[in-house]
Amino acid sequence: MSGQTATALRKRPAAATAAQVLSWGRYPKTAHAYVHKPAWNDQVPEILKTAAIGSLLPHGLGRSYGDSCLNAGRELIDCRRLNRILGFDESSGMVRCEAGVSLSDIIDVFLPKGWFLPVTPGTRFVTIGGAIANDVHGKNHHCAGSFGAHVHQIALYRSNDGLALCNERQNSAMLRATIGGLGLTGVIAWADIQLKRVAGPWINAEIVPFESLESFLDLSRESNDRFEYTVAWVDCFAGKNARGIFFRGNHAAECGKAFQRKHGPELPFALPAWMLNRYAVKAFNTAYYRIHAAKKDPAVVPYDSFFYPLDSVGGWNLLYGKQGFLQYQCVIPETNIEAIEQLLDLIARSGMGSFLGVLKQFGSAPPAGMLSFSRPGITIALDFAMRGERTLKLMQSLDDVVRQSGGALYPAKDSRMSPAMFEASFPRWREFVPYIDPKMSSSFWRRVTESQG
Ligand SMILES: Cc1cc2nc3c(=O)[nH]c(=O)nc-3n(C[C@H](O)[C@H](O)[C@H](O)COP(=O)(O)OP(=O)(O)OC[C@H]3O[C@@H](n4cnc5c(N)ncnc54)[C@H](O)[C@@H]3O)c2cc1C
């Protein structure tokens, strides 16, 4: 398949197993690696000591869409068993946990006590290590910034310095490099995260349909002062008209109903690619718009259906068929908003859009990390089933628009951006290089930097 290269495995290290590891988009496919599975943090130094230069990468729940969590032909440290909650201060809401603890674990333990995540992405199946390494953002970016802004302290295993404590007073530059640092600065052993007080598991939610990008922006500006969470779904077949549904909400006090987490169906296998043709997706988008546009009354909804609608279908990434899919997420400065129209127009004309189009206005918080993606502007995220060269060409044409507008692409969602596009997105990336642990590397990092020196 174009865009992929076969990678030979290096020699197998002791106590690691060879496996084909896929990220959430199931593209690229060729990423075999040797996987270490430490059960205790104190096993990590030995893995670091015996590894060759540039051979390792930590790995969480693999919810990154592309190759930033992959290390083709080399080694991964699977951090999922490093998942202990180490301490909690009931009065301040500060939790200390190992990096393999998932956001889902945090919610299950602390929401019943009245505490919630300060920032959450669109899935709860993300580890604390992954949330820090991509400095993830959520629907409250306009008032809470990104996840990294709520990380008070981390302990970081480095192959050359042992366990380094990083906070505002000690190793503060290393903390800023590790937030959004794509797992390249070392292995996060544990982190102190500030949780936020909430009234309960309910959200007061409102839905507002819109029919142009201007009305999306008006809604967003007006809602950002009154609502903690805002995000929009956009119909990517509507072209420049940018019709969509705006979702906004605040945590609610008790609503009188008993809360029960719903478990939805599980997709058992990859669906045949023809099922996701342009007519089916267009029909889905039209129906989705009409059904939601009709629901205008505010409602009290469970937090999980508000934050994590996709988590209700287990393995939904198999919907896109055996070849997998790519997500395209960029941020465009608000002064160049017409670039969003151009992107939507190109996608509508290509006939390759999908049912997942998300728009969000980021706030003005300064980036928490050196390589953080979130910055002031409008972010748009769209899924595309992988259809070979045709899909990659469409994405290159989107890149041209993003680059000309002064925008940037999100590494957590990427599996194909060029070194030039990375340079345009993160012009100061060379300042991050001195913080990289010499034993760390990733498929993504080699792809976007190796030709650039
Ligand atoms: C349905 C869905 C919705 C999403 N919505 C959003 C969203 O709204 N906003 C957003 O920002 N992102 C979103 N994402 C992306 C996701 O939040 C990020 O890719 C996240 O980093 C995945 O975490 P993970 O635990 O799966 O880690 P992985 O994907 O396995 O790894 C991610 C990075 O973390 C590093 N890492 C993992 N553990 C450690 C450790 N112990 N020490 C150091 N580095 C480590 C890895 O090396 C890698 O660079 C979404 C993903 C999905 C599937």
Coordinates of C-alpha atoms and ligand atoms in Angstrom, one line a residue:
M1 CA 0.0 0.0 0.0
S2 CA 1.3 3.5 -0.8
G3 CA 2.7 5.6 2.0
Q4 CA 3.9 2.5 3.9
T5 CA 7.3 0.9 4.1
A6 CA 8.0 -2.6 5.4
T7 CA 10.2 -2.4 8.5
A8 CA 12.5 -5.3 9.5
L9 CA 12.6 -6.1 13.2
R10 CA 15.8 -5.5 15.0
K11 CA 17.2 -8.3 17.3
R12 CA 14.8 -9.4 20.0
P13 CA 15.6 -8.0 23.5
A14 CA 15.3 -10.4 26.4
A15 CA 11.8 -10.6 28.0
A16 CA 10.1 -8.7 25.2
T17 CA 7.6 -10.3 22.8
A18 CA 7.2 -9.6 19.1
A19 CA 3.7 -8.4 18.1
Q20 CA 2.0 -6.4 15.4
V21 CA 0.8 -3.3 17.2
L22 CA -1.9 -1.2 15.6
S23 CA -3.0 2.3 16.6
W24 CA -6.6 3.4 16.6
G25 CA -6.8 4.1 12.9
R26 CA -5.4 0.7 12.0
Y27 CA -3.1 2.4 9.6
P28 CA -0.2 2.0 9.1
K29 CA -0.3 -1.8 9.2
T30 CA 3.3 -2.7 9.1
A31 CA 4.3 -1.7 12.6
H32 CA 5.7 -4.9 14.2
A33 CA 7.6 -4.2 17.4
Y34 CA 9.0 -6.0 20.5
V35 CA 6.8 -5.3 23.5
H36 CA 8.0 -5.1 27.1
K37 CA 5.2 -5.4 29.6
P38 CA 6.5 -4.2 33.0
A39 CA 4.1 -4.9 35.9
W40 CA 5.9 -2.6 38.3
N41 CA 7.5 0.8 37.8
D42 CA 10.9 -0.4 39.3
Q43 CA 11.2 -2.8 36.2
V44 CA 11.5 0.2 33.9
P45 CA 15.1 1.2 34.7
E46 CA 16.4 -2.2 33.6
I47 CA 14.5 -2.0 30.3
L48 CA 16.0 1.5 29.7
K49 CA 19.5 0.3 30.7
T50 CA 19.7 -2.6 28.3
A51 CA 18.1 -0.9 25.3
A52 CA 20.1 0.4 22.4
I53 CA 20.1 4.1 21.5
G54 CA 16.9 5.2 19.8
S55 CA 15.1 1.9 20.3
L56 CA 12.3 2.5 22.8
L57 CA 8.9 4.2 23.1
P58 CA 6.3 4.1 25.9
H59 CA 2.8 2.9 24.8
G60 CA -0.5 3.5 26.5
L61 CA -4.0 2.3 25.3
G62 CA -3.1 2.9 21.6
R63 CA -5.9 5.5 21.2
S64 CA -3.6 7.7 19.0
Y65 CA -4.9 7.4 15.4
G66 CA -1.6 7.2 13.5
D67 CA 2.0 6.3 14.2
S68 CA 3.0 8.6 17.1
C69 CA 2.4 5.7 19.5
L70 CA 4.2 3.2 17.3
N71 CA 7.8 2.2 16.9
A72 CA 8.0 0.0 13.9
G73 CA 10.8 -2.7 14.0
R74 CA 11.9 -1.5 17.5
E75 CA 10.6 -1.7 21.1
L76 CA 7.6 -0.5 23.0
I77 CA 7.1 -0.3 26.7
D78 CA 3.4 -1.2 27.3
C79 CA 2.5 0.9 30.3
R80 CA -1.0 -0.5 30.9
R81 CA -0.1 -2.7 33.9
L82 CA 1.5 0.3 35.6
N83 CA -2.0 1.4 36.7
R84 CA -2.1 2.0 40.4
I85 CA -3.6 5.0 42.1
L86 CA -1.0 6.0 44.7
G87 CA -2.7 8.7 46.7
F88 CA -5.5 11.2 46.9
D89 CA -6.0 14.4 48.9
E90 CA -9.7 14.6 49.6
S91 CA -9.5 18.3 50.5
S92 CA -7.7 19.5 47.4
G93 CA -8.7 16.9 44.8
M94 CA -5.0 16.2 43.9
V95 CA -4.5 12.6 42.8
R96 CA -1.2 10.8 42.4
C97 CA -1.3 7.8 40.0
E98 CA 0.9 5.7 37.8
A99 CA 0.9 6.6 34.1
G100 CA -1.0 3.5 33.0
V101 CA -4.1 4.4 34.9
S102 CA -6.8 5.2 32.5
L103 CA -9.2 8.2 32.5
S104 CA -11.9 5.7 32.8
D105 CA -10.4 4.3 36.1
I106 CA -10.2 7.9 37.5
I107 CA -13.8 8.6 36.7
D108 CA -14.9 5.2 38.2
V109 CA -13.1 5.9 41.4
F110 CA -13.5 9.6 41.9
L111 CA -16.8 10.7 40.3
P112 CA -18.8 9.0 43.1
K113 CA -16.8 11.2 45.5
G114 CA -17.7 14.3 43.6
W115 CA -14.5 14.8 41.5
F116 CA -14.0 14.7 37.7
L117 CA -11.2 15.1 35.2
P118 CA -10.0 18.6 34.6
V119 CA -9.9 18.0 30.9
T120 CA -11.1 15.0 28.9
P121 CA -10.7 14.0 25.3
G122 CA -13.6 12.3 23.4
T123 CA -12.8 8.8 24.7
R124 CA -12.3 7.7 28.3
F125 CA -10.0 4.9 27.2
V126 CA -6.8 6.9 27.4
T127 CA -4.0 6.5 29.9
I128 CA -2.6 9.4 32.1
G129 CA 0.7 8.9 30.3
G130 CA -1.0 9.2 26.9
A131 CA -3.0 12.3 28.0
I132 CA 0.2 14.0 29.1
A133 CA 2.3 13.0 26.1
N134 CA -0.2 14.4 23.6
D135 CA -1.3 17.2 26.0
V136 CA -4.8 16.3 25.0
H137 CA -7.7 18.9 24.8
G138 CA -11.4 18.6 25.4
K139 CA -14.7 20.5 25.1
N140 CA -13.6 22.9 27.8
H141 CA -10.4 24.2 26.2
H142 CA -11.8 27.7 26.1
C143 CA -11.9 27.8 29.9
A144 CA -9.6 25.1 31.2
G145 CA -6.8 24.9 28.6
S146 CA -5.3 21.5 27.8
F147 CA -4.6 18.5 30.1
G148 CA -1.0 19.5 30.7
A149 CA -2.2 22.7 32.5
H150 CA -3.5 20.5 35.3
V151 CA -0.4 18.3 35.7
H152 CA 1.4 19.5 38.9
Q153 CA 4.2 17.1 39.0
I154 CA 5.6 14.0 37.2
A155 CA 8.3 11.5 38.0
L156 CA 10.1 10.6 34.8
Y157 CA 12.4 7.7 34.1
R158 CA 15.3 8.8 31.9
S159 CA 17.9 6.3 30.6
N160 CA 20.7 8.7 31.5
D161 CA 19.5 10.4 34.8
G162 CA 17.4 7.8 36.6
L163 CA 14.1 9.0 38.1
A164 CA 13.7 12.8 37.7
L165 CA 11.1 14.7 39.6
C166 CA 9.7 17.5 37.4
N167 CA 7.5 20.3 38.6
E168 CA 7.4 24.1 38.5
R169 CA 10.5 24.5 40.7
Q170 CA 12.5 21.5 39.8
N171 CA 13.3 20.4 36.2
S172 CA 10.5 22.7 34.9
A173 CA 11.8 22.7 31.3
M174 CA 11.7 18.9 31.3
L175 CA 8.1 19.1 32.5
R176 CA 7.2 21.4 29.7
A177 CA 9.0 19.1 27.2
T178 CA 7.2 16.0 28.5
I179 CA 3.8 17.6 28.3
G180 CA 3.0 17.1 24.6
G181 CA 6.4 15.5 24.2
L182 CA 5.1 12.4 22.3
G183 CA 6.7 9.9 24.8
L184 CA 10.2 10.9 23.6
T185 CA 11.5 12.5 26.8
G186 CA 11.4 9.2 28.9
V187 CA 8.8 7.0 30.7
I188 CA 6.4 8.8 33.0
A189 CA 6.3 6.7 36.2
W190 CA 3.6 8.7 38.0
A191 CA 1.9 12.1 37.9
D192 CA 0.0 14.4 40.2
I193 CA -3.2 15.6 38.6
Q194 CA -5.6 18.3 39.9
L195 CA -9.2 17.0 39.6
K196 CA -12.2 19.3 39.6
R197 CA -15.2 19.3 41.9
V198 CA -18.5 18.5 40.3
A199 CA -22.1 18.1 41.5
G200 CA -22.6 14.7 40.1
P201 CA -22.6 12.5 36.9
W202 CA -25.1 14.7 35.0
I203 CA -24.8 17.4 32.4
N204 CA -27.3 20.2 31.5
A205 CA -27.0 20.0 27.8
E206 CA -28.3 22.1 24.9
I207 CA -28.3 21.5 21.2
V208 CA -28.4 24.3 18.6
P209 CA -28.4 23.7 14.8
F210 CA -26.4 26.1 12.6
E211 CA -26.2 26.6 8.9
S212 CA -23.0 28.5 8.2
L213 CA -19.5 28.9 9.6
E214 CA -20.3 32.4 10.7
S215 CA -23.3 31.2 12.8
F216 CA -21.0 28.5 14.3
L217 CA -18.6 31.2 15.4
D218 CA -21.3 33.4 16.8
L219 CA -22.7 30.5 18.7
S220 CA -19.3 29.6 20.0
R221 CA -18.4 33.1 21.1
E222 CA -21.7 33.6 22.8
S223 CA -21.7 30.1 24.5
N224 CA -18.1 30.2 25.7
D225 CA -18.9 32.6 28.5
R226 CA -21.9 30.7 29.7
F227 CA -21.0 27.0 29.1
E228 CA -18.1 25.1 30.3
Y229 CA -18.2 22.6 27.4
T230 CA -18.8 23.5 23.8
V231 CA -18.2 21.5 20.6
A232 CA -19.9 21.1 17.2
W233 CA -20.6 18.3 14.7
V234 CA -20.3 19.4 11.1
D235 CA -21.8 17.8 8.0
C236 CA -18.8 17.4 5.8
F237 CA -20.9 16.9 2.7
A238 CA -22.5 20.3 3.1
G239 CA -19.4 22.1 1.7
K240 CA -18.9 25.8 2.4
N241 CA -22.4 26.0 4.0
A242 CA -21.0 24.2 7.1
R243 CA -24.3 23.0 8.4
G244 CA -24.0 21.4 11.8
I245 CA -25.1 20.9 15.4
F246 CA -23.7 22.8 18.3
F247 CA -23.5 21.0 21.6
R248 CA -23.0 22.9 24.9
G249 CA -23.3 22.0 28.5
N250 CA -22.5 22.5 32.2
H251 CA -22.2 20.1 35.1
A252 CA -25.6 19.7 36.7
A253 CA -26.6 19.2 40.3
E254 CA -28.5 15.9 41.0
C255 CA -31.3 15.3 38.6
G256 CA -33.3 12.8 40.7
K257 CA -32.6 9.8 38.5
A258 CA -30.3 6.9 39.5
F259 CA -27.2 7.0 37.4
Q260 CA -26.2 3.8 35.5
R261 CA -23.3 3.6 33.0
K262 CA -24.5 2.1 29.7
H263 CA -22.6 -0.6 27.9
G264 CA -23.3 -0.7 24.2
P265 CA -22.6 -3.2 21.5
E266 CA -19.2 -4.4 20.3
L267 CA -18.2 -4.5 16.6
P268 CA -16.9 -8.1 16.2
F269 CA -14.9 -7.6 12.9
A270 CA -13.9 -5.0 10.3
L271 CA -16.9 -4.2 8.1
P272 CA -16.5 -4.6 4.3
A273 CA -15.3 -1.3 2.8
W274 CA -18.3 -0.9 0.4
M275 CA -20.7 -0.5 3.4
L276 CA -19.2 2.9 4.1
N277 CA -19.7 4.4 0.6
R278 CA -20.4 8.1 0.0
Y279 CA -24.2 7.5 -0.4
A280 CA -24.5 5.7 3.0
V281 CA -22.5 8.4 4.8
K282 CA -24.3 11.3 3.1
A283 CA -27.7 9.7 4.1
F284 CA -26.4 9.2 7.7
N285 CA -25.2 12.9 7.9
T286 CA -28.6 14.2 6.6
A287 CA -30.5 12.1 9.1
Y288 CA -28.1 13.0 12.0
Y289 CA -28.6 16.7 11.3
R290 CA -32.4 16.5 11.0
I291 CA -32.8 14.4 14.2
H292 CA -30.6 16.6 16.3
A293 CA -32.0 19.9 14.8
A294 CA -35.4 18.8 16.0
K295 CA -34.3 18.4 19.6
K296 CA -34.1 22.0 20.7
D297 CA -35.1 21.7 24.4
P298 CA -32.3 21.6 27.1
A299 CA -32.0 18.2 28.7
V300 CA -30.1 16.7 31.7
V301 CA -28.0 13.9 30.2
P302 CA -25.5 11.4 31.7
Y303 CA -21.9 12.6 31.5
D304 CA -20.8 9.6 29.4
S305 CA -23.3 10.2 26.6
F306 CA -22.2 13.8 26.5
F307 CA -18.4 13.3 26.6
Y308 CA -18.0 9.9 25.1
P309 CA -20.7 9.1 22.6
L310 CA -18.3 7.0 20.5
D311 CA -17.3 4.8 23.5
S312 CA -20.8 3.3 23.5
V313 CA -19.9 1.1 20.5
G314 CA -16.9 -1.0 21.3
G315 CA -14.3 -1.3 18.5
W316 CA -16.1 1.3 16.3
N317 CA -12.8 1.8 14.5
L318 CA -13.5 -1.5 12.7
L319 CA -16.4 0.3 10.8
Y320 CA -13.9 1.6 8.3
G321 CA -12.9 -1.8 7.0
K322 CA -9.7 -3.8 6.8
Q323 CA -7.6 -0.9 5.4
G324 CA -8.3 1.2 8.4
F325 CA -8.8 5.0 8.4
L326 CA -7.0 8.3 8.9
Q327 CA -8.1 11.2 11.0
Y328 CA -7.3 14.7 9.8
Q329 CA -7.2 17.3 12.6
C330 CA -5.9 20.8 12.2
V331 CA -6.1 24.1 13.9
I332 CA -6.7 27.3 11.8
P333 CA -6.1 30.9 13.1
E334 CA -9.4 32.7 13.5
T335 CA -8.1 35.5 11.2
N336 CA -8.0 33.0 8.4
I337 CA -11.4 31.4 9.0
E338 CA -12.1 31.1 5.2
A339 CA -9.5 28.3 5.2
I340 CA -12.1 26.1 7.1
E341 CA -14.5 26.8 4.2
Q342 CA -11.9 25.8 1.7
L343 CA -11.2 22.5 3.6
L344 CA -14.9 21.7 3.7
D345 CA -15.3 22.5 0.1
L346 CA -12.4 20.3 -1.0
I347 CA -13.8 17.4 1.1
A348 CA -17.4 17.8 -0.2
R349 CA -16.1 17.8 -3.8
S350 CA -13.9 14.7 -3.2
G351 CA -17.0 12.7 -2.0
M352 CA -14.7 11.2 0.7
G353 CA -16.1 12.8 3.8
S354 CA -17.3 10.7 6.8
F355 CA -19.9 10.9 9.5
L356 CA -17.4 12.2 12.0
G357 CA -16.7 15.9 11.6
V358 CA -15.9 18.0 14.7
L359 CA -15.4 21.7 15.1
K360 CA -14.3 23.5 18.2
Q361 CA -13.0 27.0 19.0
F362 CA -9.9 26.8 21.2
G363 CA -9.4 29.3 23.9
S364 CA -6.4 31.7 24.3
A365 CA -4.6 29.7 27.1
P366 CA -0.8 29.6 26.4
P367 CA 0.4 26.1 25.4
A368 CA 1.2 23.9 28.4
G369 CA 4.0 22.1 26.6
M370 CA 6.8 22.8 24.1
L371 CA 5.1 20.8 21.4
S372 CA 1.5 21.2 22.4
F373 CA -0.9 21.2 19.5
S374 CA -3.8 23.2 21.0
R375 CA -3.5 27.0 20.3
P376 CA -5.9 29.9 19.7
G377 CA -8.0 29.1 16.6
I378 CA -10.6 26.8 15.2
T379 CA -9.9 23.1 15.2
I380 CA -11.6 20.7 12.8
A381 CA -11.3 16.9 12.9
L382 CA -12.5 14.6 10.2
D383 CA -12.2 10.8 9.6
F384 CA -11.5 9.3 6.2
A385 CA -11.6 5.6 5.3
M386 CA -8.2 4.6 3.9
R387 CA -8.7 4.2 0.1
G388 CA -5.0 4.3 -0.9
E389 CA -3.5 7.1 -3.0
R390 CA -6.8 8.9 -3.5
T391 CA -7.1 9.5 0.3
L392 CA -3.5 10.5 0.7
K393 CA -3.8 13.0 -2.3
L394 CA -6.9 14.6 -0.7
M395 CA -5.1 15.0 2.5
Q396 CA -2.1 16.6 0.8
S397 CA -4.5 19.1 -0.8
L398 CA -5.9 19.9 2.7
D399 CA -2.3 20.4 3.9
D400 CA -1.7 23.1 1.4
V401 CA -4.7 25.1 2.7
V402 CA -3.6 24.5 6.4
R403 CA -0.1 25.6 5.7
Q404 CA -1.1 28.8 3.8
S405 CA -3.4 29.7 6.6
G406 CA -0.7 29.5 9.2
G407 CA -2.4 26.4 10.8
A408 CA -1.0 23.2 12.3
L409 CA -1.7 19.4 12.2
Y410 CA -2.2 17.3 15.4
P411 CA 0.5 14.5 15.7
A412 CA -1.8 12.4 17.9
K413 CA -4.1 11.9 14.8
D414 CA -1.5 11.8 12.1
S415 CA 0.1 9.0 10.1
R416 CA 1.3 10.7 6.9
M417 CA 2.2 14.4 7.4
S418 CA 5.4 15.4 5.6
P419 CA 8.5 16.8 7.3
A420 CA 7.7 20.2 5.7
M421 CA 4.2 20.1 7.2
F422 CA 5.6 19.2 10.6
E423 CA 8.0 22.1 10.4
A424 CA 5.1 24.5 9.4
S425 CA 3.0 23.2 12.3
F426 CA 5.8 23.2 15.0
P427 CA 8.4 25.7 13.7
R428 CA 10.3 25.6 17.1
W429 CA 10.5 21.8 17.3
R430 CA 14.4 21.9 17.4
E431 CA 14.2 23.6 20.8
F432 CA 12.6 20.4 22.1
V433 CA 15.3 18.1 20.7
P434 CA 17.8 18.4 23.7
Y435 CA 15.1 17.0 26.0
I436 CA 14.7 13.8 24.0
D437 CA 15.9 10.7 25.9
P438 CA 18.7 9.2 23.8
K439 CA 17.0 5.7 24.0
M440 CA 13.7 7.0 22.7
S441 CA 12.3 7.3 19.2
S442 CA 9.0 6.6 17.4
S443 CA 7.8 5.9 13.9
F444 CA 6.2 9.3 13.8
W445 CA 9.4 11.2 14.9
R446 CA 11.6 9.4 12.4
R447 CA 9.1 10.1 9.6
V448 CA 8.8 13.9 10.3
T449 CA 12.4 14.8 11.4
E450 CA 15.0 12.4 10.0
S451 CA 15.5 14.2 6.8
Q452 CA 15.6 17.6 8.6
G453 CA 18.6 17.2 10.9
Ligands
LIG1 C1 -12.5 8.2 20.0 C2 -11.3 9.1 20.3 C3 -11.5 10.4 20.6 C4 -10.4 11.2 20.9 N1 -10.7 12.5 21.2 C5 -9.7 13.4 21.5 C6 -9.9 14.7 21.9 O1 -11.0 15.1 22.0 N2 -8.8 15.5 22.2 C7 -7.5 15.0 22.1 O2 -6.6 15.8 22.3 N3 -7.3 13.7 21.7 C8 -8.3 12.9 21.4 N4 -8.1 11.6 21.0 C9 -6.7 11.2 21.0 C10 -6.2 10.6 22.3 O3 -6.7 11.3 23.4 C11 -4.6 10.7 22.3 O4 -4.1 10.1 21.2 C12 -4.1 10.0 23.6 O5 -2.7 10.4 23.7 C13 -4.1 8.5 23.6 O6 -3.6 8.0 24.8 P1 -3.2 6.5 25.0 O7 -3.2 6.1 26.4 O8 -4.1 5.6 24.1 O9 -1.7 6.5 24.5 P2 -1.0 6.0 23.1 O10 -1.9 6.3 22.0 O11 -0.7 4.5 23.3 O12 0.3 6.8 23.2 C14 0.2 8.2 23.0 C15 1.5 8.9 23.4 O13 1.7 8.7 24.8 C16 3.0 8.3 25.0 N5 3.0 7.6 26.3 C17 2.1 6.6 26.7 N6 2.4 6.2 28.0 C18 3.5 7.0 28.4 C19 4.3 7.1 29.6 N7 4.1 6.3 30.6 N8 5.3 7.9 29.6 C20 5.6 8.7 28.6 N9 4.9 8.7 27.4 C21 3.8 7.9 27.3 C22 3.3 7.4 23.8 O14 4.7 7.2 23.6 C23 2.7 8.2 22.7 O15 3.6 9.2 22.2 C24 -9.1 10.7 20.8 C25 -8.9 9.4 20.4 C26 -10.0 8.6 20.2 C27 -9.8 7.1 19.8

